[in-house]
Tab-separated table of C-alpha atoms in Angstrom:
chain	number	residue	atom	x	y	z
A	124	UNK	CA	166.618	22.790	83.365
A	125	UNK	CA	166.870	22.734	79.344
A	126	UNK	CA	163.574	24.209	78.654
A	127	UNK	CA	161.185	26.099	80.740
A	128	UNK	CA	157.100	25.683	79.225
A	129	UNK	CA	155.494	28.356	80.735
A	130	UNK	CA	151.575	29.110	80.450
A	131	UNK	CA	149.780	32.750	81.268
A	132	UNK	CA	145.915	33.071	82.321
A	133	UNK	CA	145.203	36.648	82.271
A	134	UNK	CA	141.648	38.068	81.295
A	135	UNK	CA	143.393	41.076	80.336
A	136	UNK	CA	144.943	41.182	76.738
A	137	UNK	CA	147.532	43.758	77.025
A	138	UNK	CA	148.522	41.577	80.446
A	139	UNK	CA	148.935	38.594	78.488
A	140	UNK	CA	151.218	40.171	75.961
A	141	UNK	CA	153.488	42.001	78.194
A	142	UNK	CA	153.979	38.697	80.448
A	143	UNK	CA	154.458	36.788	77.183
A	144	UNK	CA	156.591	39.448	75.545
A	145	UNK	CA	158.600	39.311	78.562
A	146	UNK	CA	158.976	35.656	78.943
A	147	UNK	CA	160.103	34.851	75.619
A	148	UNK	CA	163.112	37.586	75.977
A	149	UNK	CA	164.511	34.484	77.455
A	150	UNK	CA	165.946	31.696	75.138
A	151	UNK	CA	165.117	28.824	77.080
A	152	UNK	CA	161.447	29.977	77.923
A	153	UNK	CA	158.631	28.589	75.622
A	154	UNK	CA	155.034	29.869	76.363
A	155	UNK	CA	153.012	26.917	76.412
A	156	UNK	CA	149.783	28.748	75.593
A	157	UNK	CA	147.647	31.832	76.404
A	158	UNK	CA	144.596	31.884	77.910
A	159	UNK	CA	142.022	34.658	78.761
A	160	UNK	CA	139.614	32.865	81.604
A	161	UNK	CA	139.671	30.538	84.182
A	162	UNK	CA	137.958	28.045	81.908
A	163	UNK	CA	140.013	27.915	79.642
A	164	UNK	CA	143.101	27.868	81.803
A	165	UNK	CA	141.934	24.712	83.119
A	166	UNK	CA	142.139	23.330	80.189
A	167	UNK	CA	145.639	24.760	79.018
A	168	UNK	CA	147.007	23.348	81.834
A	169	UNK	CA	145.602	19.817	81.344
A	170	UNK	CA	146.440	19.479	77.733
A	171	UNK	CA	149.932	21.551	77.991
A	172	UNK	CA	151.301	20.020	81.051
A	173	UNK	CA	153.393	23.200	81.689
A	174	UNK	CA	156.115	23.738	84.439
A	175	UNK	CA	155.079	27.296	85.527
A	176	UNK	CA	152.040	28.993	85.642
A	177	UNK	CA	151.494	32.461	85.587
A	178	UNK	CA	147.734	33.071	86.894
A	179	UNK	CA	145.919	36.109	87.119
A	180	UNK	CA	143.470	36.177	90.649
A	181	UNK	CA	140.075	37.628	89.401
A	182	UNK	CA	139.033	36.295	86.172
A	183	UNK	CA	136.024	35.602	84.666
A	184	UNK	CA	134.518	32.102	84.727
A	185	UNK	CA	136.897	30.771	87.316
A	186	UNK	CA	138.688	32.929	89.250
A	187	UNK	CA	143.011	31.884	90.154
A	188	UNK	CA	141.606	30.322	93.476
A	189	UNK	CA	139.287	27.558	91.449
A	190	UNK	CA	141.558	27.031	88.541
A	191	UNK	CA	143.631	25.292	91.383
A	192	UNK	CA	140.735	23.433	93.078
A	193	UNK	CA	139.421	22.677	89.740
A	194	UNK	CA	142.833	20.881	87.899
A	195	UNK	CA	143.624	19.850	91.768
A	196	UNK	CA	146.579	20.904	94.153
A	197	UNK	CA	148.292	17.489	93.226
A	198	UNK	CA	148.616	17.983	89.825
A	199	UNK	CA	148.992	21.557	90.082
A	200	UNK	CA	152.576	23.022	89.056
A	201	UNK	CA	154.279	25.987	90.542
A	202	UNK	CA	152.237	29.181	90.088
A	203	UNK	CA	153.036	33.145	89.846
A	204	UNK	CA	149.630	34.738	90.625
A	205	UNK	CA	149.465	37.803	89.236
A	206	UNK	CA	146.893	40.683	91.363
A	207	UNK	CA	145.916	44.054	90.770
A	208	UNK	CA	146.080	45.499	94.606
A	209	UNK	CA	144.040	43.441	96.530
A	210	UNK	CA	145.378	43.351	100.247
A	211	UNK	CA	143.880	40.094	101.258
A	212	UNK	CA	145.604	38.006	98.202
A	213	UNK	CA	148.880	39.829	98.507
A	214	UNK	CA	149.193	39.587	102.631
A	215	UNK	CA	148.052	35.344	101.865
A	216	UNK	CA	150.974	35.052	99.106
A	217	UNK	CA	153.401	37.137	102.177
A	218	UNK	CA	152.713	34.817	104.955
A	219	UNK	CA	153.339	31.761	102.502
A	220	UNK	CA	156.088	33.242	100.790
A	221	UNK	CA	154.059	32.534	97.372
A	222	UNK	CA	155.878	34.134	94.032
A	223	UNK	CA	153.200	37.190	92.953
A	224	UNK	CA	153.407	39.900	90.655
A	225	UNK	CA	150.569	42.817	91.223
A	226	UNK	CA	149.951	44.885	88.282
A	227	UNK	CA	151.208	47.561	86.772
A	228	UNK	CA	154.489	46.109	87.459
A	229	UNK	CA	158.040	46.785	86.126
A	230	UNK	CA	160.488	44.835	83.700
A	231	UNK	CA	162.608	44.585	87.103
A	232	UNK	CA	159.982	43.344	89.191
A	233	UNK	CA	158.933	40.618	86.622
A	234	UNK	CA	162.366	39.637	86.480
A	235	UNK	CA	163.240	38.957	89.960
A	236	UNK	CA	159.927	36.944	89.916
A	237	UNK	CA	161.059	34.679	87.521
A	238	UNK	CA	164.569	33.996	89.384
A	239	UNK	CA	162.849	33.154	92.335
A	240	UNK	CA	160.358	31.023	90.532
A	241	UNK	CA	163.019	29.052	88.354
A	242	UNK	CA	164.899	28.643	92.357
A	243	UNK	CA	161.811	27.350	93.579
A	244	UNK	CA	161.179	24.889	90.613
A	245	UNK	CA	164.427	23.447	91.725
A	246	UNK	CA	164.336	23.462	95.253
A	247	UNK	CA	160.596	22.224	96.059
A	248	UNK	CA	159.216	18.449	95.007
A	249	UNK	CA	156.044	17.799	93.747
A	250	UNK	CA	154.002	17.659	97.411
A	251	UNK	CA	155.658	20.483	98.793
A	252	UNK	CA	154.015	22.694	96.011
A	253	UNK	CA	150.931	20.355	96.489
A	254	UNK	CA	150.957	21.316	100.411
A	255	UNK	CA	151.366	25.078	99.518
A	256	UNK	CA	148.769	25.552	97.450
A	257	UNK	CA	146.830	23.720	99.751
A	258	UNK	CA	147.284	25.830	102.746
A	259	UNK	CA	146.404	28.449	100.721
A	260	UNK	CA	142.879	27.094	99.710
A	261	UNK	CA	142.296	26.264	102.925
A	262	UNK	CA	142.800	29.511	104.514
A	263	UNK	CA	140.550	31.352	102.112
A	264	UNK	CA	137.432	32.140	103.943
A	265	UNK	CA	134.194	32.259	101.943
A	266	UNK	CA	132.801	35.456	101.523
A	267	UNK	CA	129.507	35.695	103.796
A	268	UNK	CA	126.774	37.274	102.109
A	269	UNK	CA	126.219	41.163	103.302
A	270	UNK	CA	129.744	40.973	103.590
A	271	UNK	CA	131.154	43.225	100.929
A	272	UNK	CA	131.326	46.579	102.238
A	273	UNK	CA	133.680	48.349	100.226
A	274	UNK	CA	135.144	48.389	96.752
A	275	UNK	CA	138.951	48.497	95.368
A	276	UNK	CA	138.922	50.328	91.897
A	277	UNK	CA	141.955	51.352	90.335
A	278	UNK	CA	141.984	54.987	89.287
A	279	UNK	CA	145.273	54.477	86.829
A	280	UNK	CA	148.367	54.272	89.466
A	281	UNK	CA	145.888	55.101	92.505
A	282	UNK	CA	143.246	52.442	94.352
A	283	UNK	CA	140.199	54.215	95.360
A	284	UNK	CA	138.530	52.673	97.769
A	285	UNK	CA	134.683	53.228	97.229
A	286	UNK	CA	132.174	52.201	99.877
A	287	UNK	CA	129.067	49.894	98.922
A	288	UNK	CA	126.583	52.446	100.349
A	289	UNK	CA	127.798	55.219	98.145
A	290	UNK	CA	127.200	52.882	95.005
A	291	UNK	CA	123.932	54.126	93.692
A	292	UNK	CA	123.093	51.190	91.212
A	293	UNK	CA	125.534	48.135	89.723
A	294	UNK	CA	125.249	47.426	86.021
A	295	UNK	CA	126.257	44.198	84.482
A	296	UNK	CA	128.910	44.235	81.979
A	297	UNK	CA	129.954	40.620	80.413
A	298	UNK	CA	131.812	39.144	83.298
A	299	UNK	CA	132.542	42.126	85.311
A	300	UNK	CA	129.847	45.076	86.663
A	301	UNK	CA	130.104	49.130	86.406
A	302	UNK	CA	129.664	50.625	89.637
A	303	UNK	CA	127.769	54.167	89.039
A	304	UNK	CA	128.427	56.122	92.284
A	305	UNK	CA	127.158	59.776	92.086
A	306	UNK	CA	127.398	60.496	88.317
A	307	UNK	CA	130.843	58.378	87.940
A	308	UNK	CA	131.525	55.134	86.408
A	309	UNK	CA	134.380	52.756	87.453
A	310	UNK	CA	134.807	49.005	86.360
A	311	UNK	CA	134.792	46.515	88.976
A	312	UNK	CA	136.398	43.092	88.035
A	313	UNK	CA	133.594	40.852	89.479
A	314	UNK	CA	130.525	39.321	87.519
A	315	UNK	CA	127.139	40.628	89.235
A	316	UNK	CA	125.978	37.196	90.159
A	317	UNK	CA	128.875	37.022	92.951
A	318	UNK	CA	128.229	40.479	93.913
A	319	UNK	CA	124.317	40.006	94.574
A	320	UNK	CA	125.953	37.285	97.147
A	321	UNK	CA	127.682	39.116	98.827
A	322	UNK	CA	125.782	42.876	98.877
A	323	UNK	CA	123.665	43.051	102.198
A	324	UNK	CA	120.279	41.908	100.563
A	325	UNK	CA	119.033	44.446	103.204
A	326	UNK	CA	120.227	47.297	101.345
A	327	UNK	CA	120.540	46.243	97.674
A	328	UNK	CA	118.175	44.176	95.422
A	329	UNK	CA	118.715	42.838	91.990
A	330	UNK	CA	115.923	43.977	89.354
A	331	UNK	CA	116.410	42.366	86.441
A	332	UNK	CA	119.555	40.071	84.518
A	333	UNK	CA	122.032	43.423	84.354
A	334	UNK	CA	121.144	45.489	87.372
A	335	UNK	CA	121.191	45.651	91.024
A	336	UNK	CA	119.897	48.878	92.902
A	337	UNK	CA	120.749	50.480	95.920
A	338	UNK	CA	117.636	50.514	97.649
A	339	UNK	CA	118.281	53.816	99.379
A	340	UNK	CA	118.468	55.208	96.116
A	341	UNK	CA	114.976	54.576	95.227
A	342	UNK	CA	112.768	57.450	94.680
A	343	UNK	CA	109.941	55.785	93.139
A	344	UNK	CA	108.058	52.385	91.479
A	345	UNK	CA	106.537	53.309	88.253
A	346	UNK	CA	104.502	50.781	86.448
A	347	UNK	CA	102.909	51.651	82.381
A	348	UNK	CA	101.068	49.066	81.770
A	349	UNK	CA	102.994	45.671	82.007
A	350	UNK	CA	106.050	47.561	82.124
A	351	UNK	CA	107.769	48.251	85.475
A	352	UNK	CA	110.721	50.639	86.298
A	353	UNK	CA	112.343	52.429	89.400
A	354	UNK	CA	113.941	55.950	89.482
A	355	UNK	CA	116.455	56.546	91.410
A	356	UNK	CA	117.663	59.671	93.313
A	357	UNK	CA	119.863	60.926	90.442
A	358	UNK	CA	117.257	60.783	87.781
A	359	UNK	CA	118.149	57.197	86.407
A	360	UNK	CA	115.159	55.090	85.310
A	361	UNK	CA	115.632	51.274	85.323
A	362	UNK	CA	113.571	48.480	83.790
A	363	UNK	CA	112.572	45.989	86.670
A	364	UNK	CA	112.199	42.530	85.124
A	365	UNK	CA	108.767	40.554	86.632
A	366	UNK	CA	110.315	38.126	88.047
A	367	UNK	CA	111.777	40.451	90.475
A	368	UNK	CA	109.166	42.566	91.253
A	369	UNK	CA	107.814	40.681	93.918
A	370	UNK	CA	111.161	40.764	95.809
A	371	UNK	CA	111.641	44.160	95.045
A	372	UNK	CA	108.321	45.367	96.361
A	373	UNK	CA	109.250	43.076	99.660
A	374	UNK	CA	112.547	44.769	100.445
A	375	UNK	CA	111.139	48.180	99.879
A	376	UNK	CA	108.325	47.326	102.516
A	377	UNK	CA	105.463	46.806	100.344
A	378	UNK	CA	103.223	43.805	99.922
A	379	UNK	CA	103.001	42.535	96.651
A	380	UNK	CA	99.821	42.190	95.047
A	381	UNK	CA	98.093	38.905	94.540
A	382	UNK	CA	96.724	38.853	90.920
């Protein structure tokens, strides 16, 4: 193989520069292009045509999963997905003996990735990598909704794991939400739209466009006027928007009132 074009989706910046740092320590590497969501990864791949793909899992607009199903399994090439910890993607790469890299990960690691990547390119045909990917998008279960029960967050070289009835409210941040559990903050890599799909509805309700509530956290409804909020055990007070109010009042076991 004379020269290898490579392209990296990763959300993360500092990701992107240590895969591409890495990459181009070898001559006959080229990175094809960068890209920072799943959007524009699509793209990168249709306009750059490369011959390796290193894909992050979770990122914002499209996630690794429906960058594939989007640009197609046929006209997919070879990927590298690239993880923090998350035990269902890394035990789905295991059983299909997929090339992965979870993060942080060492110069070594990266390394042996890319030797086994540049065998496979040789070894496997176009609808052999088709078929893989395949298998992989088939077995990839929808998440039901009240399904999500606990949270990964990664604590620098720890996972915490971080159960969804200890998370008192959810706050929206860009593409990804801040789970506030007792006093705490910790960044969860997952834009609040997906999460109010797949929180039991039971148990938490979505006020307004950049906050969902843990309705066992509710201490009281306060209304001033036109102007609605909630406070919750620990003091915070959060705006509810009126278009949720109605819902909200429902799942706290009130009737809402008929103007």
């Amino acid at each position: 193989m004379s020269e290898l074009r490579v392209l990296v989706a990763d959300d993360e910046a500092p990701a992107r520069r240590v895969l591409s740092r890495l990459l181009c320590e070898h001559e006959d590497v080229r990175v094809a292009a960068e890209c920072a969501d799943g959007l524009a990864a699509v793209e990168g791949i249709s306009k750059e045509h490369p011959q390796l793909v290193f894909l992050d899992v979770k990122m914002p607009e499209l996630d690794g999963f429906e960058v594939i199903e989007q640009v197609g399994v046929d006209a997919m090439p070879p990927v590298v997905f690239v993880t923090a910890y998350d035990e269902y993607a890394i035990r789905a790469f295991d059983v299909r003996a997929l090339d992965y890299l979870v993060k942080p990960f060492s110069d070594a690691r990266f390394e042996f990735t890319l030797a086994r990547a540049r065998r496979r390119l040789v070894e496997m045909d176009a609808p052999k990598v088709a078929a893989e990917l395949r298998a992989l998008l088939d077995a990839r279960a929808p998440a039901a909704p009240g399904s999500l029960e606990r949270f990964l967050v990664k604590l620098g070289n720890r996972t915490s794991v971080i159960a969804a009835a200890e998370v008192d409210w959810i706050e929206a941040q860009d593409y990804y939400a801040t789970l506030h559990v007792g006093g705490a903050c910790h960044l969860h890599r997952q834009a609040i739209r997906s999460l109010e799909e797949e929180l039991d509805p039971l148990a938490f309700v979505r006020i307004d466009r950049s906050a969902i509530v843990n309705l066992a956290r509710v201490r009281e409804l306060r209304r001033r006027g036109e102007r609605w909020t909630v406070l919750l055990a620990d003091g915070t007070e959060l705006a509810v928007s009126r278009r949720r109010r109605e819902l909200l009042l429902l799942r706290l076991g009130q009737e809402p009132r008929r103007s």
